[in-house]
CSV table of C-alpha atoms in Angstrom, one decimal:
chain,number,residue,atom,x,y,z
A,479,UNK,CA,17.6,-4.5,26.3
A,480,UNK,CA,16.8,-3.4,22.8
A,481,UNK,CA,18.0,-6.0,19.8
A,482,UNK,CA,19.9,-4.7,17.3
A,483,UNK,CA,19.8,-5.8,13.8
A,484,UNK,CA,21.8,-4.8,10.8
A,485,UNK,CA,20.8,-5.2,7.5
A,486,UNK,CA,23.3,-6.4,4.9
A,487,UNK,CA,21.3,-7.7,2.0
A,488,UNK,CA,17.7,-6.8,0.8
A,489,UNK,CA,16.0,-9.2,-1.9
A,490,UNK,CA,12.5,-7.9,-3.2
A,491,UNK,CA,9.8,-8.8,-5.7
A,492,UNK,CA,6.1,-8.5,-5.9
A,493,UNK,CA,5.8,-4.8,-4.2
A,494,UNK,CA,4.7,-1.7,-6.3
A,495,UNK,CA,6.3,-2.2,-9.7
A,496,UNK,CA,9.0,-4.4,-8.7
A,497,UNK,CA,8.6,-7.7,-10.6
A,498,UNK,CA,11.2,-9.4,-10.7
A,499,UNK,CA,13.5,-10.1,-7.2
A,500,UNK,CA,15.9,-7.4,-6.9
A,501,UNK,CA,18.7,-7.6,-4.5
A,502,UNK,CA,21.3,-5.0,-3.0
A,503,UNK,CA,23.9,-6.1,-0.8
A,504,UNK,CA,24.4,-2.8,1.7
A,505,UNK,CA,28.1,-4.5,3.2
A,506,UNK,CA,30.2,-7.0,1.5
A,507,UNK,CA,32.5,-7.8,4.7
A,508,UNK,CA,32.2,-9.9,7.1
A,509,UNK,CA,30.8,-7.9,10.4
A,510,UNK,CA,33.0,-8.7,13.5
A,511,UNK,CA,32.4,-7.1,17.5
A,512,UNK,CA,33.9,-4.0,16.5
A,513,UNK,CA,31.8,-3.1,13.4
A,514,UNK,CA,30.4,0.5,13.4
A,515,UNK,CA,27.0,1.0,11.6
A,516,UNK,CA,27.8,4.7,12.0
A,517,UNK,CA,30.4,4.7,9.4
A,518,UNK,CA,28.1,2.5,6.7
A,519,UNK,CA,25.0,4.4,6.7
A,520,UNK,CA,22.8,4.8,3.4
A,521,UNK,CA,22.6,8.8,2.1
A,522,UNK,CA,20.2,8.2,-1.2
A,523,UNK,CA,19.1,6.3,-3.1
A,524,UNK,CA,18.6,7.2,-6.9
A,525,UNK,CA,16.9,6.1,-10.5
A,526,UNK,CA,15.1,6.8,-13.0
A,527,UNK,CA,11.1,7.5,-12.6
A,528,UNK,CA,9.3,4.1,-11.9
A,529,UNK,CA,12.6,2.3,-11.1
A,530,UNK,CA,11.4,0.9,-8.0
A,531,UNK,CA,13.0,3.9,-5.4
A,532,UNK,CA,9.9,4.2,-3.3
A,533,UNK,CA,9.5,0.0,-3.4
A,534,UNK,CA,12.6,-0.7,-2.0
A,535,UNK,CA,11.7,1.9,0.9
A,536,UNK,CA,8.1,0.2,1.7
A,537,UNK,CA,9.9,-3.0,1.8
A,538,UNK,CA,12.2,-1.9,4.0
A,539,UNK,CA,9.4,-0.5,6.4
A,540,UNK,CA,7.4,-3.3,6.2
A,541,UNK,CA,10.0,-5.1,7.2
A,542,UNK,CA,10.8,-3.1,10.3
A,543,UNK,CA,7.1,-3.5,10.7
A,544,UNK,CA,7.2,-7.0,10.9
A,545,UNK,CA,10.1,-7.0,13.4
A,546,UNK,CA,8.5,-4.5,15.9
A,547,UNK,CA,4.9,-5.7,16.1
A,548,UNK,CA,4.6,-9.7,15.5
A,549,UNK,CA,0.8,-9.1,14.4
A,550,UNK,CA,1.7,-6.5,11.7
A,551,UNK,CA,0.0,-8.9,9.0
């Protein structure tokens, strides 16, 4: 059986040009049984050249990463 996991907040620092910790919350509700991921899904993401757009989407893999294969690092 294949684990699901949703993510709801994302806190980063210290990759590419990010700095200082940057969060976004994806889902400020509480998720019950019948929540549908389907319905929340991200389209874009936007900003200004060297805002940190491609380091949020490394962390993100690199998080996946880590949750797949145990000896990533």
């Amino acid at each position: 059986m294949k684990s699901l996991f949703y993510m709801l907040k994302l806190r980063v620092c210290g990759i590419k040009n990010i700095e200082r910790p940057v969060e976004i919350n994806f889902y400020k509700k509480t998720i019950n049984n019948d929540f549908d991921p389907e319905k929340h899904r991200i389209k874009a993401i936007y900003g200004e050249n060297g805002s940190g757009k491609t380091a949020i989407i490394q962390s993100v893999k690199i998080l996946q990463n880590l949750l797949i294969d145990k000896s990533y690092l």
